[in-house]
XYZ file of C-alpha atoms in Angstrom:
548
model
C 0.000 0.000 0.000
C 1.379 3.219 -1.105
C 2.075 5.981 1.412
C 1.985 9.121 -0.755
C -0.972 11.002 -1.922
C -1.354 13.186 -4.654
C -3.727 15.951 -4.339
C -4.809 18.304 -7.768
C -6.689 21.532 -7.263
C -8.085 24.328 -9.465
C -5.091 25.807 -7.983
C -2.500 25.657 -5.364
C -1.043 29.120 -4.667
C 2.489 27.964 -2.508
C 3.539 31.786 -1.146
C 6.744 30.197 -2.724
C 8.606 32.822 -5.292
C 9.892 29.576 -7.043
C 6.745 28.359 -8.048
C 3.894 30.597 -6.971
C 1.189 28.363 -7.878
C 1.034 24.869 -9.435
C -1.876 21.979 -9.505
C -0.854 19.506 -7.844
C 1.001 19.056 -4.298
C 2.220 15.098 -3.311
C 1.966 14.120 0.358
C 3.798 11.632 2.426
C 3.674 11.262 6.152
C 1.991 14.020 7.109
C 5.153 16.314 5.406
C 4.966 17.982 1.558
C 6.813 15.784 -0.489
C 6.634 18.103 -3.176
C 4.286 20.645 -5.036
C 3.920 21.222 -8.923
C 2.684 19.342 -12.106
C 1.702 15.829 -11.782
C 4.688 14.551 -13.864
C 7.220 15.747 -12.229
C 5.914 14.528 -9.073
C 4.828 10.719 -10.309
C 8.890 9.965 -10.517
C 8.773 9.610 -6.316
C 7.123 6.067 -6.783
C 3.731 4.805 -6.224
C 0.700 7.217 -5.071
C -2.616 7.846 -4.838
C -4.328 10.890 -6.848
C -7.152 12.348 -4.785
C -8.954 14.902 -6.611
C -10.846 15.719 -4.028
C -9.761 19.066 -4.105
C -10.022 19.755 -7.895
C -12.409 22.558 -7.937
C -11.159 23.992 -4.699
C -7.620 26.828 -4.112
C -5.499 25.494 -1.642
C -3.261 27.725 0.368
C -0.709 27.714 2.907
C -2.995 26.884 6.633
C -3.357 30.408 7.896
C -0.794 30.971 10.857
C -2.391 33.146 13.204
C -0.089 34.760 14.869
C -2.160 36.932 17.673
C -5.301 35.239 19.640
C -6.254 33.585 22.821
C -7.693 29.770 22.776
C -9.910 31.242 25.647
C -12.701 32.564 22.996
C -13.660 28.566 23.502
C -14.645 28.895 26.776
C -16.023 32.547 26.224
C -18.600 30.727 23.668
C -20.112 29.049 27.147
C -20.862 32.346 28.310
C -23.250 35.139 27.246
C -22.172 37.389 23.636
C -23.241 40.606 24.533
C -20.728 42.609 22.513
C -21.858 44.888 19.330
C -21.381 42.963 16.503
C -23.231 40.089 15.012
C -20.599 36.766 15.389
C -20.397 33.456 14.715
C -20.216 30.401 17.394
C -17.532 27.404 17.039
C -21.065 25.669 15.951
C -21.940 27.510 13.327
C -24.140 29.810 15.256
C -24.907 33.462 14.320
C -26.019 35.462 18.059
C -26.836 39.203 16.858
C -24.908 42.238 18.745
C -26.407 44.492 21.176
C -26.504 48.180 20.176
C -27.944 49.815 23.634
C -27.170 49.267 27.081
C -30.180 48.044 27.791
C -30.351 45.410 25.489
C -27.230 43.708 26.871
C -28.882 43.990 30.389
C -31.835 41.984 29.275
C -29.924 39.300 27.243
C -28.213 39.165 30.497
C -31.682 38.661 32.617
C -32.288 36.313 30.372
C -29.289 34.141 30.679
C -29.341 34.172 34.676
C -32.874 32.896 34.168
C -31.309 30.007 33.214
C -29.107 29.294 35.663
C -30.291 27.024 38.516
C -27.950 27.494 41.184
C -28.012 30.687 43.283
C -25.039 31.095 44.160
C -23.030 30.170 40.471
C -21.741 33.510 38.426
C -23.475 35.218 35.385
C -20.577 35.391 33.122
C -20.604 37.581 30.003
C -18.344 38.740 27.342
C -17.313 41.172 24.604
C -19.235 44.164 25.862
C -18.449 47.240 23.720
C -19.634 50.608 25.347
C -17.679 52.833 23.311
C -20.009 52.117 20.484
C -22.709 53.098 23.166
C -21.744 56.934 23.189
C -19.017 55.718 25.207
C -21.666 55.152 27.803
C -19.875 53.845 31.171
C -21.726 50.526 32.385
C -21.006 50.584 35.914
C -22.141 48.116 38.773
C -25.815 49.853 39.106
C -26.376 48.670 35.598
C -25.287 45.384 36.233
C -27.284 45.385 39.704
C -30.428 45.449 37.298
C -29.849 41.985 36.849
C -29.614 40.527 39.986
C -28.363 42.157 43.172
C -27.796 38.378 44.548
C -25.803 36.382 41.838
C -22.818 38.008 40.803
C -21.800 39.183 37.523
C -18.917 40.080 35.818
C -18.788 41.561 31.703
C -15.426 40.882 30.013
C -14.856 43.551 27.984
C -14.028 43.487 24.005
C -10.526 44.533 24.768
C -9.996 41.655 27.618
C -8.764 44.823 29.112
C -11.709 45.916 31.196
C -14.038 43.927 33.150
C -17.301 45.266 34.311
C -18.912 43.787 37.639
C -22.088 43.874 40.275
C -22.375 45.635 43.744
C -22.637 41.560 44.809
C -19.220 40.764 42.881
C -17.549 43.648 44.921
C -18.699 42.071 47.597
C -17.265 38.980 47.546
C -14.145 40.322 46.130
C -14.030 42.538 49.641
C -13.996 45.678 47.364
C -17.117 46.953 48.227
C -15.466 49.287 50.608
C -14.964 53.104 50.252
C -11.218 54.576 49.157
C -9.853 51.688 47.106
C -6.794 53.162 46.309
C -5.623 51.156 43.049
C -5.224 52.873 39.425
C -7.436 49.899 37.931
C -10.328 50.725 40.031
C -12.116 54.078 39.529
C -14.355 54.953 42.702
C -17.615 57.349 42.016
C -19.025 60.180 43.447
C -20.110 57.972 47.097
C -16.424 56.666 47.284
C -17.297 53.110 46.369
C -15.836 51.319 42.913
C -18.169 52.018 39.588
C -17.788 48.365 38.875
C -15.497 48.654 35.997
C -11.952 47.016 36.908
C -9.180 47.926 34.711
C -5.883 45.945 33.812
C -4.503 42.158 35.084
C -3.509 43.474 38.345
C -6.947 44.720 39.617
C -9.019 42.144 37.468
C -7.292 38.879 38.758
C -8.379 39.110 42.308
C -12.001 39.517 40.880
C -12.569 36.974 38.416
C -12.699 33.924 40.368
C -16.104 35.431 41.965
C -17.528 36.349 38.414
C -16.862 32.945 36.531
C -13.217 34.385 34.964
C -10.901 32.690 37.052
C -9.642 30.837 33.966
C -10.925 32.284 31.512
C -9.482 36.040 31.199
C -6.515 34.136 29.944
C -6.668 30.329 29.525
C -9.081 27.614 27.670
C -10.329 24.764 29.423
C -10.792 21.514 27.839
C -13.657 21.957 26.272
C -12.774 25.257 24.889
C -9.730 24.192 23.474
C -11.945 21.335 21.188
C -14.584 24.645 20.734
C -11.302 26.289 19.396
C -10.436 24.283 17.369
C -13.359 24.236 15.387
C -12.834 27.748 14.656
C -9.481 27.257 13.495
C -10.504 24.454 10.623
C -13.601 27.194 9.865
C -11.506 29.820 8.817
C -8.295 27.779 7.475
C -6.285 28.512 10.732
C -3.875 25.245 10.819
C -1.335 27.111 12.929
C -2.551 29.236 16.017
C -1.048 31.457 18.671
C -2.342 31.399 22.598
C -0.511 34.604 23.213
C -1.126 35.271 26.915
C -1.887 31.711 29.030
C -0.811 31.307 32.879
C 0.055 27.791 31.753
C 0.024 26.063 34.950
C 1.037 22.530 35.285
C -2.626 21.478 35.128
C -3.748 23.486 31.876
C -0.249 22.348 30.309
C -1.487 18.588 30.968
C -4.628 18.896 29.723
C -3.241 21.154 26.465
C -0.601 18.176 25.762
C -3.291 15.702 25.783
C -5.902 17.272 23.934
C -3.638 18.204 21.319
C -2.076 15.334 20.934
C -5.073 12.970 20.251
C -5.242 11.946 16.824
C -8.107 14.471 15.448
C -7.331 17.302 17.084
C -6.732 19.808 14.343
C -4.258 22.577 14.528
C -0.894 23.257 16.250
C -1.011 25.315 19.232
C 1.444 27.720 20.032
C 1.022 29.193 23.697
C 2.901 32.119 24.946
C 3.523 32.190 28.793
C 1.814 35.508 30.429
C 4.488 37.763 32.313
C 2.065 38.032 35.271
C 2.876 36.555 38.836
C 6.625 35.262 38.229
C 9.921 37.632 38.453
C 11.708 37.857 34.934
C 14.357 34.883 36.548
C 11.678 32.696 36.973
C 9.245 33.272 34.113
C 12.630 32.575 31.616
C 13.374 29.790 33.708
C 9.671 28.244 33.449
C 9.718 29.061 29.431
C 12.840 26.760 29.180
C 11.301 24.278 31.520
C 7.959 24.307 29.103
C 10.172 23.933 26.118
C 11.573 20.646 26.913
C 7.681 19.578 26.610
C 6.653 20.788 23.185
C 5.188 18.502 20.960
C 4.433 18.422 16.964
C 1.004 20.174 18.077
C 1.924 22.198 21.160
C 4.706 24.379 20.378
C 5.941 26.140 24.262
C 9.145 27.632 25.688
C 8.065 31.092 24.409
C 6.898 34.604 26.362
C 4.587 37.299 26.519
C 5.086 41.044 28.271
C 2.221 43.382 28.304
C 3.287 46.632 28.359
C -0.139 48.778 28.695
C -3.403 48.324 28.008
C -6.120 48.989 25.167
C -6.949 52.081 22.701
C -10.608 51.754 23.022
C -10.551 50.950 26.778
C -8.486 54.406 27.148
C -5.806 52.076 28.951
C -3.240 51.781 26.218
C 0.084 54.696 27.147
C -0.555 57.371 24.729
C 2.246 60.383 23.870
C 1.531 63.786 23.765
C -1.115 64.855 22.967
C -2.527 61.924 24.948
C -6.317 60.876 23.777
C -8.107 63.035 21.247
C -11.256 63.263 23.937
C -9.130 64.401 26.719
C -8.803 61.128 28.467
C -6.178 61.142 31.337
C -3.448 58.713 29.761
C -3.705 54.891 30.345
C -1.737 52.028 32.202
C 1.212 50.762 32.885
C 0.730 46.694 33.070
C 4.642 46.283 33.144
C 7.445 48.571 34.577
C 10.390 49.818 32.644
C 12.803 47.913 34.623
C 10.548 45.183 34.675
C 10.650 44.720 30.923
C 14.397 45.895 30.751
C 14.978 42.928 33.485
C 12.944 40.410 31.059
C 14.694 41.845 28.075
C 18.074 40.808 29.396
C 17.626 37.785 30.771
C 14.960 36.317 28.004
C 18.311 37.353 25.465
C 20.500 35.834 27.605
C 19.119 32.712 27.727
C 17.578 32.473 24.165
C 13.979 32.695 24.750
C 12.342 34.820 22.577
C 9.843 37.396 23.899
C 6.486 39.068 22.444
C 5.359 42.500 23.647
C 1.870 44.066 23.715
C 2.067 47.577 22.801
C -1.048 49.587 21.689
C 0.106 53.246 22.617
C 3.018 54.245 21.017
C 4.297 55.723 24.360
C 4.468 51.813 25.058
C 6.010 51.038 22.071
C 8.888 53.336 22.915
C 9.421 52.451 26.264
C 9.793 48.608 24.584
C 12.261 50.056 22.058
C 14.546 52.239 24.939
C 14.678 48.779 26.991
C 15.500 46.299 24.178
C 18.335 48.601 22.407
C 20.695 48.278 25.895
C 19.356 44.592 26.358
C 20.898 43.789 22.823
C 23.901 45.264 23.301
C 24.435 43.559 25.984
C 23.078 39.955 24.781
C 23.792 40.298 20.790
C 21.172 37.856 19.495
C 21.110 37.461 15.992
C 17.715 36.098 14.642
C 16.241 36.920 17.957
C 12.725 38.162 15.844
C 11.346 39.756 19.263
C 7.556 41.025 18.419
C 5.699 43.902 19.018
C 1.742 42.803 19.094
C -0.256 45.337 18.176
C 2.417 48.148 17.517
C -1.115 50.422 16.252
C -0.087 54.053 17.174
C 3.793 53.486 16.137
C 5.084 56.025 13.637
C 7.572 56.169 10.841
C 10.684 56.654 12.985
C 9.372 53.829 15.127
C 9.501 51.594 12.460
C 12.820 52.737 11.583
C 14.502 51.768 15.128
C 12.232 48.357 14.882
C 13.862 47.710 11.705
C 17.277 48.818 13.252
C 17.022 46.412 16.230
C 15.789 43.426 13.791
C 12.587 43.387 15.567
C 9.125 41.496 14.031
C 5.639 43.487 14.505
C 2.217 41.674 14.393
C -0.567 44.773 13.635
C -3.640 44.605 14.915
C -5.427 45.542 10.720
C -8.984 44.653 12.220
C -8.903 47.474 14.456
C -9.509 49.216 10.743
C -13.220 47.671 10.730
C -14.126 47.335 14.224
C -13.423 50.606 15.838
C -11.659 52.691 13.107
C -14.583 55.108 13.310
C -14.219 55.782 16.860
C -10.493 56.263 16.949
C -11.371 58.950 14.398
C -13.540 60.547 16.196
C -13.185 59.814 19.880
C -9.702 57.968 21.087
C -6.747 59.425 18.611
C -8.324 61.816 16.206
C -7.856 61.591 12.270
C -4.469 61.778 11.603
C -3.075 58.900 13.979
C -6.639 57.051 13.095
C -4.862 56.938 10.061
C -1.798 55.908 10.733
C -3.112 53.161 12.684
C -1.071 49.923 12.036
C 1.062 50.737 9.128
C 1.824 47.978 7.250
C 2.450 49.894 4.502
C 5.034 51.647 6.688
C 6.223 48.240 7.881
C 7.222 47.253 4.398
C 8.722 49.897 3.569
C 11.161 49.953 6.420
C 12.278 46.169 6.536
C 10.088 45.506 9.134
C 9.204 41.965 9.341
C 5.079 42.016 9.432
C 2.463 40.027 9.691
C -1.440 40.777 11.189
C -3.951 39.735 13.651
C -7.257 39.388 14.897
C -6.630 39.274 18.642
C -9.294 36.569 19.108
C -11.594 36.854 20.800
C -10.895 40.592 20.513
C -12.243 40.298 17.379
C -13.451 37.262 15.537
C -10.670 34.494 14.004
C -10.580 34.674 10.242
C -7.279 35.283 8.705
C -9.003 36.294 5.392
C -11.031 38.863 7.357
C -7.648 39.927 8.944
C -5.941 39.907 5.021
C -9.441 42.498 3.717
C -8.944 44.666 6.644
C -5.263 45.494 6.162
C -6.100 45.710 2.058
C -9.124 47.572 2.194
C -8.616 49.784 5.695
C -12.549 50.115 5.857
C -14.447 51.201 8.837
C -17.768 49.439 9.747
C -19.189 53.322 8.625
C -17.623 52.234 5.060
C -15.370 54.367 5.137
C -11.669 53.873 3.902
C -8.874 55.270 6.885
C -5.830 55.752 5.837
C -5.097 54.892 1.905
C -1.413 55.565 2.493
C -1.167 52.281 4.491
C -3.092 49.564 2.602
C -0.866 46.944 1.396
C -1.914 44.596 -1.635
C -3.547 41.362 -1.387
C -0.467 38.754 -2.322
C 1.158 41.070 0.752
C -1.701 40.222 2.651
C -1.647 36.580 2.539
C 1.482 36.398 2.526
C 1.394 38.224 6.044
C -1.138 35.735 7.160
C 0.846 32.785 6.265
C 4.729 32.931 5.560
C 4.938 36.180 7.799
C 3.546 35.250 10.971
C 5.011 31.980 11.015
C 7.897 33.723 11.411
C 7.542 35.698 13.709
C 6.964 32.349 15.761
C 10.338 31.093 14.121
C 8.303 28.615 12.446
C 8.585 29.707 9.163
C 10.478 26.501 7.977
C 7.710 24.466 8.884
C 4.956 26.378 7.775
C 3.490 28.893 5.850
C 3.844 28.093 2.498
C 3.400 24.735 0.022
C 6.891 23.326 -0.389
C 9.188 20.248 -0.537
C 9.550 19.299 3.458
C 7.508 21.324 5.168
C 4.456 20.553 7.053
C 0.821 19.632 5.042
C -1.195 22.151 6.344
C -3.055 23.785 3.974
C -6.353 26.060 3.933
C -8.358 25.051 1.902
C -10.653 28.092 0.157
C -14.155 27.456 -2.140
C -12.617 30.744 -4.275
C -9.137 32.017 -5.270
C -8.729 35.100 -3.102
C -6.087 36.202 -5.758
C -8.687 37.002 -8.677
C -11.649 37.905 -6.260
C -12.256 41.712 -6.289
C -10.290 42.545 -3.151
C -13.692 43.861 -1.557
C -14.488 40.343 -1.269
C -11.681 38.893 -0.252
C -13.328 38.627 3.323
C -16.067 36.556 1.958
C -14.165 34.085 -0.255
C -15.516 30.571 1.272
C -13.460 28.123 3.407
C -14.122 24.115 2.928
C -11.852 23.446 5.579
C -8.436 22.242 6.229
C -5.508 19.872 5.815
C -3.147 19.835 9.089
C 0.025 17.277 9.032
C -1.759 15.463 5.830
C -5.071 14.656 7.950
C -8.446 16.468 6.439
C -11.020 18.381 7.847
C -14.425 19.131 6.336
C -15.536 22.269 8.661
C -19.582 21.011 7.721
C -18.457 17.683 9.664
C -17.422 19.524 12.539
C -19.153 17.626 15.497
């Protein structure tokens, strides 16, 4: 019995210069044995043609380079944020576009609930679209004054809670004195809880005390099935606690025979020192697997645009907003920096503000000279508010960034008019300007931030529309081959992956996407709604309408 198979396809575009597209793409043990006409692939022996791809485009599996396995176990909790969105079942749940519509798909969710005493858990709430309407705990107290709730923000940034969750978090107490909780008029907390620091404490009594940051079993498998519906064969869990339970159950899950993507968690740099946190990445690393990919680390450096948390420089927020949070100290990061270098463990940073973007540049630069690491391809995640001579010293320190394009669609409008104002609305993550300076780039969609769909992603940073339909920034739009090639080859390597994945040649993995349309001939309007059938991952195939 032969051991190679021989796929054909209306076309297979490779994101290999060599050979940018061919028809045919032979398969052995899991690995590409080689991609290009069928007779110059039949001289490797015996195989098996399988046209069941021959009126479908395969690609490169989409490497997604930025999300959170989490959104899983988010799906077991109540949508309430803005836009419409799709389930890991197939599911459409409408968004909410008043406050008081969220409050009474929330009364209708604790209705369900049988035990008294269990959390109301909900997700994805979006307030600025609300006139950047503050939900605070009287809101939430509309619900239920006995059960209590906590509201995970769109951002992950912010999480909005009850007078009954303060409660059993002992905050309900006048003079709080912590930056992440805002007291009103009477003294007491408002209910919203900004940042790691002030949300951890809280989220055990509001059903998050996994879940701000980690899947859970079943979420992982929920995951999953959003990776194989929108062509995602390699994916990014770019801020897990990874304790020695969830790094059990992730090793197992993974590595049972359908499970359908490779993982590739980033440890959190929350609750360890910098010694320990690069010690426990080296420890993790010694466990990876072909599926679960470990050993690397994540640094938050501030918070979010849209949650008014992110470190802004002058002039600060366009609406006069004081200026945002610090989730990591300067010599907390320079500390990382320096020991991550020194004992080769590469390190991603979160930077929305560009004041946090600098303050990640001024502590790399003396890290690096101190610990020259060639090929280190540290990331900046998110990057948005960076300008040209940003980009410049990224490129100059041989740094990756991962932009955040769906920010284009999903709040562009309001950064316009509310957070930045119009010209660094239209700046916002510059891939053009990433290009253009060297800059090693690839793009996101921060899942469950916003929804997982690397073609999504790939129309955003082509098309920089707002959900107004309007078109932000035409200086910065990159072209579609650019696109996909940022949401393939480029962020797989930024994960130093790239000569595994990414694109469709001789020894590299068989992950492919597998696409209903060519997204290279669509108009590039449509490229968000060019069909996926599914995947290949390691030579096995999944059909995303036999998703159980």
């Amino acid at each position: 019995m032969t051991d190679t198979t021989i796929y054909t396809a209306r076309k297979i575009i490779t994101m290999n210069p060599n050979q940018p597209e061919v028809t045919h793409v032979a398969v052995r043990d899991g690995r590409i044995l080689g991609a290009g006409p069928l007779e110059k692939l039949a001289p490797w022996g015996e195989y098996v043609l399988d046209d069941r791809f021959a009126d479908k485009i395969l690609m490169p599996g989409f490497v997604e380079g930025h999300a959170h396995t989490m959104e899983g176990t988010l799906w077991r909790n109540t949508y309430v944020g803005w836009f419409d969105r799709t389930d890991p079942d197939g599911r459409v749940w409408s968004g909410l576009k008043t406050v008081d519509a969220v409050i009474e798909r929330l009364k209708e969710a604790e209705a369900e609930i049988a035990n008294p005493d269990a959390p109301l858990s909900g997700w994805s709430l979006d307030p600025i679209y609300m006139n950047n309407q503050r939900v605070t705990r009287h809101d939430l107290d509309r619900v239920t004054t006995t059960r209590p709730i906590g509201v995970l923000h769109a951002s992950g940034h912010i999480i909005n809670v009850n007078t009954r969750a303060l409660e059993l978090a002992g905050l309900m107490r006048p003079g709080v004195n912590h930056d992440g909780i805002p007291l009103g008029e009477d003294g007491f907390s408002t209910g919203e809880i900004f940042g790691m620091d002030a949300m951890t404490p809280i989220g055990p009594h509001v059903g998050f005390d996994r879940a701000m940051t980690d899947c859970d079993e079943q979420g992982l498998r929920d995951y999953a099935k959003l990776c194989v519906r929108t062509g995602v064969t390699t994916c990014t869990d770019l801020a897990a606690r990874l304790s020695d339970d969830s790094v059990a159950m992730m090793l197992r899950v993974t590595g049972e025979a359908d499970f359908p993507a490779c993982i590739v968690p980033l440890r959190i740099f929350f609750g360890m020192s910098a010694a320990e946190i690069v010690a426990y990445a080296q420890e993790l690393a010694r466990k990876s697997t072909d599926r679960l990919r470990l050993g690397r680390i994540k640094a938050v450096a501030d918070g979010s645009i849209q949650g008014f948390s992110a470190r802004m420089r002058w002039p600060g927020y366009h609406n006069g907003a004081p200026n945002g949070l610090w989730y990591t100290a300067p010599d907390q990061l320079s500390d990382l920096y320096h020991r991550a270098l020194a004992a080769g463990v590469q390190v991603h940073t979160h930077t929305n503000g560009d004041q946090a973007t600098q303050m990640a540049l001024d502590m790399l630069e003396p890290a690096l000279k101190a610990h020259p690491s060639p090929d280190h391809r540290y990331t900046l995640q998110h990057c948005q508010l960076a300008d040209a001579a940003q980009f410049r010293k990224i490129a100059a320190l041989d740094m990756c960034v991962n932009l955040f394009a769906n920010h284009h669609f999903y709040w562009g409008d309001e950064h316009y008019r509310l957070t930045v104002g119009p010209e660094r609305a239209e700046r916002m993550n510059a891939c053009r300007t990433a290009l253009e300076t060297g800059v090693p780039m690839t793009i996101h969609s921060d899942a469950p931030v916003t929804p997982l769909g690397p073609l999504f992603t790939a129309w955003c940073a082509v098309n920089r529309m707002t959900a107004s339909g309007r078109v932000q920034g035409e200086g910065e739009k990159i072209g579609v081959a650019e696109a996909l090639r940022a949401v393939t080859l480029g962020a797989a390597y930024t994960l130093h992956m790239d000569h595994e994945v990414g694109s469709i040649e001789v020894g590299k993995k068989a992950d492919f996407a597998v696409l209903e349309d060519d997204p290279t001939t669509v108009d590039p309007l449509a490229l968000k709604d060019v069909s996926v059938w599914g995947t290949v991952q390691g030579g096995r195939i999944f059909a995303a309408e036999n998703l159980a």
